[in-house]
Coordinates of C-alpha atoms in Angstrom, one line a residue:
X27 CA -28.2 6.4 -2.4
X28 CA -28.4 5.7 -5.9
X29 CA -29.1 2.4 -7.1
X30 CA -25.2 1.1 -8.9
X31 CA -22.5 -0.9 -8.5
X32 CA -19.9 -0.4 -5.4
X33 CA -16.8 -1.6 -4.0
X34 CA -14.7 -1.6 -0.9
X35 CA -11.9 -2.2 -1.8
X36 CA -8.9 -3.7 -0.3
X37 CA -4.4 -3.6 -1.4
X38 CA -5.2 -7.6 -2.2
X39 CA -8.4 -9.8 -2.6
X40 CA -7.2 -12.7 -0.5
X41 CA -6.7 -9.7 2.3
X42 CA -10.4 -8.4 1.6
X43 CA -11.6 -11.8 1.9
X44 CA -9.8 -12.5 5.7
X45 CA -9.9 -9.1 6.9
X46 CA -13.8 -8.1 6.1
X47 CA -15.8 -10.7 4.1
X48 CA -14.8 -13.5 6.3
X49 CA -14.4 -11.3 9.5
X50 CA -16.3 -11.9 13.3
X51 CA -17.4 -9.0 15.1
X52 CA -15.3 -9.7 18.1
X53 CA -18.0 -8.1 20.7
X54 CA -21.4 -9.4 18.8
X55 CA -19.6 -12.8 17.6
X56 CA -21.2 -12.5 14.4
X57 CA -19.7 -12.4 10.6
X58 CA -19.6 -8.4 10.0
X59 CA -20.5 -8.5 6.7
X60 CA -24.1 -10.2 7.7
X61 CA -24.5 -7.6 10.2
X62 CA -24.0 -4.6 7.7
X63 CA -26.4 -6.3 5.4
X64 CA -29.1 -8.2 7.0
X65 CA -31.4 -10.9 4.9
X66 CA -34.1 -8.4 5.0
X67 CA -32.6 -6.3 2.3
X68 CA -30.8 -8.7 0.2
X69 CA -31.9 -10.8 -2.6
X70 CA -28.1 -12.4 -2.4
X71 CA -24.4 -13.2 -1.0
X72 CA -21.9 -15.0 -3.2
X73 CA -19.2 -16.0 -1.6
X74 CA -17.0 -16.3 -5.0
X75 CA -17.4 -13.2 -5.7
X76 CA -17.7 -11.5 -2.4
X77 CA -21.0 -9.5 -4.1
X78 CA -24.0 -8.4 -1.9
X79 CA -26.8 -8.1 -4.4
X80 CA -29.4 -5.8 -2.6
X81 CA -33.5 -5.5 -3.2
X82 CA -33.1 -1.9 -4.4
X83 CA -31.3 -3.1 -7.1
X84 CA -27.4 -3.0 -5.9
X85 CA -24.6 -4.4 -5.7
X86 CA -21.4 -4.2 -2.6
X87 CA -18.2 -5.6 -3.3
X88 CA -15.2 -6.6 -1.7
X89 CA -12.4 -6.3 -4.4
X90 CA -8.8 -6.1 -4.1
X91 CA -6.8 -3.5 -6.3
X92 CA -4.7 -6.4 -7.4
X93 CA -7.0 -7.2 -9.3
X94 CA -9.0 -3.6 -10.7
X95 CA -8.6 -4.5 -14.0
X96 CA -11.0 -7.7 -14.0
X97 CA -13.6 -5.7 -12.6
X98 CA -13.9 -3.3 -15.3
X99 CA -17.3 -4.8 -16.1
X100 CA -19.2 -3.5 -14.1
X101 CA -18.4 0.3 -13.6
X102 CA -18.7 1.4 -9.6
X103 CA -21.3 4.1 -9.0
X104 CA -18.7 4.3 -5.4
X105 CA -15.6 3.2 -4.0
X106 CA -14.3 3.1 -1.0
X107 CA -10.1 2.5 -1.2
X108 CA -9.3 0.7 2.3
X109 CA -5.7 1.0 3.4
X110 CA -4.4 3.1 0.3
X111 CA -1.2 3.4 0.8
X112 CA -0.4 -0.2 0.1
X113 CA -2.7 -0.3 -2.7
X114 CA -1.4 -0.4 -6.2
X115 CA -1.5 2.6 -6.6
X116 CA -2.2 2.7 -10.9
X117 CA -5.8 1.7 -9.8
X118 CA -6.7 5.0 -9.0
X119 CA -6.1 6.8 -12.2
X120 CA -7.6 3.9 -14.3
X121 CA -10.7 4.2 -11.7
X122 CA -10.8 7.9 -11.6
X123 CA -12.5 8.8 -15.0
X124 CA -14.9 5.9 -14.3
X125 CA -16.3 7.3 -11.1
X126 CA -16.2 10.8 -12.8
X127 CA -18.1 10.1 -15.9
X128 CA -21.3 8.1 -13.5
X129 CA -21.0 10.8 -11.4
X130 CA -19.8 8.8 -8.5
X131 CA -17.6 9.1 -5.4
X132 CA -14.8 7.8 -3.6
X133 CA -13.5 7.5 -0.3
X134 CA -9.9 7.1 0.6
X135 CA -9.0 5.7 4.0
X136 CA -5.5 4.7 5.7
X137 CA -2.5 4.7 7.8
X138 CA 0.2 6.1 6.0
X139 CA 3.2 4.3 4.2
X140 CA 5.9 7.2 3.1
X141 CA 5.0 9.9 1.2
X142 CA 3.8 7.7 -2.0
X143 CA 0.5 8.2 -3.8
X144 CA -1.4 8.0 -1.3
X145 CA 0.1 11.3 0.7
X146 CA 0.0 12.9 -2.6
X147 CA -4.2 12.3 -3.1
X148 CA -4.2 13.6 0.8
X149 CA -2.5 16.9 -0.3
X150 CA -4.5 17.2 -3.2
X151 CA -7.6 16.8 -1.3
X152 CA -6.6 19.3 1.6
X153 CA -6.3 22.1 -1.4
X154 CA -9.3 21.1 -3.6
X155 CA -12.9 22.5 -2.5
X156 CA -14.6 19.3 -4.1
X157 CA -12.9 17.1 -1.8
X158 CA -12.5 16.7 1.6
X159 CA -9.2 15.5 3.5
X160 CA -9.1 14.6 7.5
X161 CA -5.8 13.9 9.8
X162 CA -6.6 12.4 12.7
X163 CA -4.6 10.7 15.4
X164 CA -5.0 7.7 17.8
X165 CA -4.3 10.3 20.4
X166 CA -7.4 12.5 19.1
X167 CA -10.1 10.1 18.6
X168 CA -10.9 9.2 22.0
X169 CA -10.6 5.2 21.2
X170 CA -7.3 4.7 23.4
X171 CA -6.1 6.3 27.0
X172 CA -2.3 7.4 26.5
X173 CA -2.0 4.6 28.9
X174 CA -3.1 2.3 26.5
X175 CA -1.3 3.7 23.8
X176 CA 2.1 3.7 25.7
X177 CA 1.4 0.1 26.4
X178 CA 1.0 -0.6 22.8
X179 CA 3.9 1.6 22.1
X180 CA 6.1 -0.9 24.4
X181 CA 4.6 -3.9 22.9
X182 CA 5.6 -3.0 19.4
X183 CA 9.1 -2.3 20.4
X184 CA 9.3 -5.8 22.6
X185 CA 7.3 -7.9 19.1
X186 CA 9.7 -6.6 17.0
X187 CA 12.8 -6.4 19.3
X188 CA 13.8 -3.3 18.0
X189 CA 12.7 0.3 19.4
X190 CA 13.7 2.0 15.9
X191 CA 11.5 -0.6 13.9
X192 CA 8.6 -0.8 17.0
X193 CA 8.7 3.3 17.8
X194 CA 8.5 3.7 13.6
X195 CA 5.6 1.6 13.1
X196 CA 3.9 2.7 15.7
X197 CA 3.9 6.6 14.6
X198 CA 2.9 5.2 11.5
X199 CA -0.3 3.1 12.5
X200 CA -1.2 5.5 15.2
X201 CA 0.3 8.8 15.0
X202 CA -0.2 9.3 11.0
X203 CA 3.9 10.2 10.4
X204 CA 4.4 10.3 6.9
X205 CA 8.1 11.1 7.7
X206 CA 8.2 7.3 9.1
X207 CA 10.2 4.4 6.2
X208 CA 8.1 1.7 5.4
X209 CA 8.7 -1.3 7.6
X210 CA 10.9 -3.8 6.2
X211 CA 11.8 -1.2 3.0
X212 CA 14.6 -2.5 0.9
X213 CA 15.8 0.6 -0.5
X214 CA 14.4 3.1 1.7
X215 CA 18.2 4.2 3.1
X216 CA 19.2 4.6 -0.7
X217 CA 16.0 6.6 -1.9
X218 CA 16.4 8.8 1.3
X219 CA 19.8 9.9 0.2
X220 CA 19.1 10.1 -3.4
X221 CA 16.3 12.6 -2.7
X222 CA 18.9 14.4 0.0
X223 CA 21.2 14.3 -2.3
X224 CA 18.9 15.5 -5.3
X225 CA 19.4 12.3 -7.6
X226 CA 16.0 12.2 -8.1
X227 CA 15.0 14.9 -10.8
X228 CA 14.3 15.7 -14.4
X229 CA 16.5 14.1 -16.1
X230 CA 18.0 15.7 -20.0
X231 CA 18.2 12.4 -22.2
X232 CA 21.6 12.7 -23.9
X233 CA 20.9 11.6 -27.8
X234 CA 24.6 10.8 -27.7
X235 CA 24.5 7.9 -25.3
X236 CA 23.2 4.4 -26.1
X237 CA 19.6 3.5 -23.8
X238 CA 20.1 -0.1 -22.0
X239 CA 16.4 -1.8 -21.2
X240 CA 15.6 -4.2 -18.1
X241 CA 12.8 -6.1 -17.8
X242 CA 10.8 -8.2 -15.9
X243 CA 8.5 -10.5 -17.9
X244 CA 4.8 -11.3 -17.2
X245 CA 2.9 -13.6 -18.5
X246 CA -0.7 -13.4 -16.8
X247 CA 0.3 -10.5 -14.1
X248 CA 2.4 -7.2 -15.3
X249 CA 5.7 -6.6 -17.3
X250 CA 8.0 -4.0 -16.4
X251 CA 10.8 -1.8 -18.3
X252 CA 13.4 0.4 -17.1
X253 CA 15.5 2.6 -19.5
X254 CA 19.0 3.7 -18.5
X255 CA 21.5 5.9 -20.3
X256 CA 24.8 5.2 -18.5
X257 CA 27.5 8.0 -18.4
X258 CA 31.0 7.3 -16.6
X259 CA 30.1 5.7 -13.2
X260 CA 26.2 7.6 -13.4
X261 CA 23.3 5.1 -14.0
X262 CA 20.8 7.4 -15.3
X263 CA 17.0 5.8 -15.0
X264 CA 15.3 8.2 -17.7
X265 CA 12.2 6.3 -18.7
X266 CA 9.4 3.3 -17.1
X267 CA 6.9 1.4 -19.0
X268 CA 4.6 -1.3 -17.0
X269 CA 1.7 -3.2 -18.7
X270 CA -0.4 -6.5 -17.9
X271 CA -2.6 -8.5 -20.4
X272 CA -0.5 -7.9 -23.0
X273 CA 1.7 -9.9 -25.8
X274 CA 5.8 -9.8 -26.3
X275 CA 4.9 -7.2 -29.7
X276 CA 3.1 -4.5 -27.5
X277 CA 6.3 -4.6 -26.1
X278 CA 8.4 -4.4 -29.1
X279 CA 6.3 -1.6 -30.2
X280 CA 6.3 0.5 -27.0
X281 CA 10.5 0.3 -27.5
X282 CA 9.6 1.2 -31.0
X283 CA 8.2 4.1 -30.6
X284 CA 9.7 5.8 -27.8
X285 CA 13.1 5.1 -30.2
X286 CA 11.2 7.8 -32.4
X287 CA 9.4 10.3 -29.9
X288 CA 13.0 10.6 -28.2
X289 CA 15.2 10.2 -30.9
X290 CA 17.5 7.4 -29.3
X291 CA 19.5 4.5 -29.8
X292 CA 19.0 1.1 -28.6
X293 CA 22.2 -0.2 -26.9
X294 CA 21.8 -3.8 -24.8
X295 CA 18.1 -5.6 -23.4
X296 CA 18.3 -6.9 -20.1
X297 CA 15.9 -9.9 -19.1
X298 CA 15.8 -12.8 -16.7
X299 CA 17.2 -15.9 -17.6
X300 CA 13.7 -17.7 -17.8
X301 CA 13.2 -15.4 -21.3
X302 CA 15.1 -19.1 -22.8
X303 CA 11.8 -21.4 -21.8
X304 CA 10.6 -22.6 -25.1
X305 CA 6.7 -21.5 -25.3
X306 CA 4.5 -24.7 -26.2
X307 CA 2.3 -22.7 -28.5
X308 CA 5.1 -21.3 -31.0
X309 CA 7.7 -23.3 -30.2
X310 CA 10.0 -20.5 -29.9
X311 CA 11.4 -19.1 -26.4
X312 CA 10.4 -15.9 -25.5
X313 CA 14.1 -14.8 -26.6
X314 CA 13.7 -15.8 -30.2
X315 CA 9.8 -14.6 -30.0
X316 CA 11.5 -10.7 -29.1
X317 CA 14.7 -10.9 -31.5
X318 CA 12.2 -11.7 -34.0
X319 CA 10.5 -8.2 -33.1
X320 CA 13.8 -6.5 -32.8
X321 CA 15.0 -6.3 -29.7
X322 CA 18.3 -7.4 -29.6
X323 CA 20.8 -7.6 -28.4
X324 CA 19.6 -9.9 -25.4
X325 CA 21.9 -10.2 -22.3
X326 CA 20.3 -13.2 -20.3
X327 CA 21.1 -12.1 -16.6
X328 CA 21.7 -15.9 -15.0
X329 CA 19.5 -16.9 -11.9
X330 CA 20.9 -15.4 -9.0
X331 CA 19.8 -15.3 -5.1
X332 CA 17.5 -12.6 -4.9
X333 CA 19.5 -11.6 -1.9
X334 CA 23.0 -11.1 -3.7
X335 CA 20.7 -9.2 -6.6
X336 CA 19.2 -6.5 -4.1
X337 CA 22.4 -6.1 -2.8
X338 CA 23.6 -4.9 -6.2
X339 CA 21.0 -2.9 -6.1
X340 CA 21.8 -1.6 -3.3
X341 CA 25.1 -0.5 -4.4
X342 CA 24.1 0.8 -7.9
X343 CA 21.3 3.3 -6.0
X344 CA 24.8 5.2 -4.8
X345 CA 25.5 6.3 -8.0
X346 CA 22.2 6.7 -9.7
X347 CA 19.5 9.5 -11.3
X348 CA 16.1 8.5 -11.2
X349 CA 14.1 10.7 -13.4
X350 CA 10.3 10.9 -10.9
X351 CA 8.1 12.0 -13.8
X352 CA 9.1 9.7 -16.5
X353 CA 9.6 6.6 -13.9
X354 CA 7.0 8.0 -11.5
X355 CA 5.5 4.6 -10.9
X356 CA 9.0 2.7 -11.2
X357 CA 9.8 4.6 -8.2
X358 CA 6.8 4.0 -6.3
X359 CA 7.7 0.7 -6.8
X360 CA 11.3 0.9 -5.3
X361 CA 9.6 2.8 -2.1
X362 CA 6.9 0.0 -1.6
X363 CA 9.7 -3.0 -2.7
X364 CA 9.8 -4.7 1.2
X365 CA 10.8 -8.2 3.3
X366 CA 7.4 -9.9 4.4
X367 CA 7.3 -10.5 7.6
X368 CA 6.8 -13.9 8.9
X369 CA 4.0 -14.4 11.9
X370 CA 5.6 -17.8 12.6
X371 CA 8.7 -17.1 13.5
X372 CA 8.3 -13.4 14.2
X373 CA 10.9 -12.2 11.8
X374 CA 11.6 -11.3 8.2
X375 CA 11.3 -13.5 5.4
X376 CA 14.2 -14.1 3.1
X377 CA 11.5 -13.1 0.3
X378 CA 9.8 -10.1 -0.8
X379 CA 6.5 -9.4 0.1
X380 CA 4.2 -10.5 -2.7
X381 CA 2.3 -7.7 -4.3
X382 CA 2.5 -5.0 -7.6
X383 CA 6.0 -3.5 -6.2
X384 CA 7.6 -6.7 -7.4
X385 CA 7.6 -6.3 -11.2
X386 CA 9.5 -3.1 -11.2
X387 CA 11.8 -3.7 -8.6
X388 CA 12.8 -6.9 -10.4
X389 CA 13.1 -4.7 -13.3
X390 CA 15.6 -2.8 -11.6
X391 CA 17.3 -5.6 -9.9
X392 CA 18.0 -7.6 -13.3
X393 CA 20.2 -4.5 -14.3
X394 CA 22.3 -4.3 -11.3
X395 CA 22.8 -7.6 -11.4
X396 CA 23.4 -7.9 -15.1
X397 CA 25.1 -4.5 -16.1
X398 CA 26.5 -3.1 -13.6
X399 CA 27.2 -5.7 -11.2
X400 CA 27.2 -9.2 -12.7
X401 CA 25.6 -12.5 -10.6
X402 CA 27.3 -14.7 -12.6
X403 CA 27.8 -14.9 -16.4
X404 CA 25.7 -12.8 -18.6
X405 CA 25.1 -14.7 -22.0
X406 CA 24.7 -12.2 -24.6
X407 CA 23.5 -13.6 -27.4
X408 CA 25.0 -13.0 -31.0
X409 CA 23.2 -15.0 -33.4
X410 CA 20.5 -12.0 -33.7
X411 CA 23.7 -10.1 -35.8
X412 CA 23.8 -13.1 -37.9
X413 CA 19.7 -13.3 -38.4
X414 CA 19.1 -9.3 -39.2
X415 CA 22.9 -8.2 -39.7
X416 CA 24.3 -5.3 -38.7
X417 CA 21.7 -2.9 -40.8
X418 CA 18.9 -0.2 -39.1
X419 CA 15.4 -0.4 -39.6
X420 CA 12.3 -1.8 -37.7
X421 CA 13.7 -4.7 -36.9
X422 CA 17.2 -3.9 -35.6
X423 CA 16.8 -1.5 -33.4
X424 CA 20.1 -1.4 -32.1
X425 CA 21.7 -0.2 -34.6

C-alpha cells in the first residue's frame, strides 16, 4: 500500500472514538485498535487525535464526517466511510476530487437509512465498471442461524414495544430494506406522500411572486437557507443554500446574487429570534449586522417549543413543493431530521437527535412556524424602511 494519509471514518467523531478507537475485542479482551496495529509497526498513537503514525511512513485515522472539513490538511491517500447513510452526506462530494486527484480509493460500508445518498452511491456503483457495489444480508452471510435471527427479530419488537418500529429496524440492520423509514423520522409520513403525491419535482420559479427566506444561523457549525415562493395555499421550496465557516456578508451576497442569476424579488427573511443578541465584537445584533447588508425585512420568529414548531411543519408539508435538485441537500435533511432515542429510559427523547440534519430542518421549521403557522408573535421589524427607505439597489433588496 502506498505510503499516505488514511481515514476511517465514522457519521460523528465522539461515535468513532466509543465505537472503534476506544473499543474491546469482546473475545480477545483487548483494545481493537492495538490489535490492528501492533507496537512493532508504529512509531505512534495519539489519543487526541485518534492518528496511528506507522514506520513505513503513514498515518490511520479515526475521523468523523462532522467534522471533514478540519481535516482538509492532510489530504487522505484512502477512506473508508463507516455507516454512510448517517453520514453527512456533503462530505463525500467535498472528499471526492481529493481522493481522485492522489489517485486514491474509498470504501463505503452500511446498513441502509431510506433511499438518501447513500442508496444513490450504491446504484451508482452497481452501474459503473470502476467501482464495485455488494448487497448482502444477515441471512446470507453465514454469521446468524434463522434461529438466531428470529430471536433477534422478537427482541427488537419487545425493546421497542412496537412490532412496526421493531420488524422495521430490524429489515433495516439486517435485511438491507431500503424501502424501511428511518427510525424515529419526523417527517417521513409527509415526504412519503409528497413523493406519492409528486410534490417533489422541478419546480418553474414564477418571476411574478415575491421569494420569502428562512434561516437558521450558525456561528462556529453550519447556516442554512430555504427559499419559498408562496402561491394561494402552495408553499413552493424552490432553492437551498448551506454553509459553515463563514461571515453574515457571505450570506448577504449569496441572496445577492441568486436575486440576479434568477431574476427575483426579495419579499420577507425569516430568522430565529436569537438573531437580536448583541455581538460583543461590533456591538450590533446580528439583525442590525444583516439590515446593514440588505436583508430586510426581518421577521423575528419568537422562541417556541420545538415540539409545537415541527408540528407546523408537519402541517405545512401537506401543501408543499419541494424542488429535489435545487434543495437536494435541504431534503436530505428533512429525511435524516429524527427523535433521539434515549437508552435510559428506553424511549424517545423530546429532542432531535444532534447531528448535520439539524440546520436545515430548523431552517424549514422557522418558516412554518413564522409564515405560515405563527408560534406566537412575529416582530417584523420596520426601522430598516426608515434606514434605506423604500428605494432598490444593493442594499434594499426587497424592493
Amino acid at each position: 500500500m502506498r505510503v499516505g494519509n488514511y481515514w476511517h471514518m465514522l457519521p460523528k467523531a465522539v461515535q468513532a472514538r466509543r465505537s472503534l478507537w476506544e473499543a474491546i475485542d469482546p473475545k480477545r479482551g483487548k483494545n481493537i485498535v492495538d490489535l490492528s496495529f501492533p507496537d512493532e509497526i508504529c512509531t505512534s498513537k495519539r489519543d487526541h487525535e485518534m492518528m496511528v503514525k506507522l514506520r513505513c511512513g503513514s498515518t490511520w485515522q479515526v475521523v468523523g464526517s462532522d467534522s471533514y472539513e478540519h481535516l482538509l490538511g492532510a489530504p487522505p491517500l484512502g477512506i473508508v466511510f463507516s455507516e454512510f447513510a448517517m453520514a453527512d452526506p456533503q462530505c463525500w462530494p467535498v472528499l471526492e476530487p481529493i481522493l481522485m486527484e492522489n489517485n486514491g480509493w474509498a470504501i463505503f460500508i452500511s446498513t441502509p437509512r431510506g433511499k438518501n445518498a447513500f442508496h444513490r452511491i450504491f446504484e451508482l456503483a452497481k452501474k459503473e465498471p470502476k467501482w464495485y457495489a455488494e448487497e448482502i444480508r444477515a441471512d446470507q452471510t453465514g454469521v446468524f442461524t434463522a434461529e438466531q435471527l428470529d430471536d433477534i427479530k422478537r427482541g427488537l419488537i419487545a425493546f421497542y414495544g412496537s412490532e412496526e418500529q421493531g420488524t422495521s429496524l430490524f429489515q433495516q440492520e439486517y435485511m438491507v430494506d431500503w424501502e424501511s423509514a428511518i427510525l424515529g423520522a419526523y417527517y417521513a409520513e409527509q415526504i412519503r406522500r409528497m413523493q406519492a403525491e409528486g410534490r417533489i419535482t422541478p419546480i418553474p420559479i414564477d418571476r411574478g411572486v415575491r421569494v420569502h427566506t428562512s434561516w437558521d444561523l450558525g456561528r462556529t457549525n453550519a447556516t442554512a437557507i430555504w427559499f419559498w415562493q408562496c402561491v394561494g395555499r402552495e408553499r413552493r421550496a424552490i432553492d437551498y443554500y448551506e454553509s459553515s465557516g463563514a461571515g453574515l456578508d457571505h450570506y448577504a451576497t449569496v441572496l445577492h446574487d441568486k436575486r440576479h442569476e434568477h431574476k427575483w424579488v426579495y419579499g420577507e427573511h425569516y430568522l430565529p429570534h436569537d438573531i437580536k443578541i448583541t455581538e460583543l465584537t461590533t456591538n450590533l445584533s446580528r439583525q442590525a449586522t444583516l439590515e446593514s447588508l440588505g436583508v430586510a425585512p426581518i421577521n423575528v420568529v419568537k422562541e417556541h417549543n420545538i415540539l409545537d414548531g415541527i408540528n407546523a411543519v408537519q402541517r405545512m408539508m401537506d401543501r408543499t413543493w419541494i424542488d429535489p435538485v435545487r434543495c437536494a441537500r435541504g431534503l436530505e435533511a428533512l429525511k435524516a431530521y429524527r427523535k433521539e432515542w434515549d437508552d435510559t429510559l428506553h424511549d424517545w427523547k423530546k429532542s432531535a437527535y444532534p447531528d448535520w440534519s439539524n440546520h436545515g430542518a430548523d431552517a424549514f421549521r422557522y418558516f412554518a412556524a413564522g409564515y405560515d403557522d405563527p408560534v406566537g408573535v412575529r416582530e417584523t421589524t420596520d426601522r430598516h424602511r426608515q434606514r434605506f427607505g423604500s428605494s432598490g439597489g444593493r442594499t434594499h433588496w426587497s424592493a
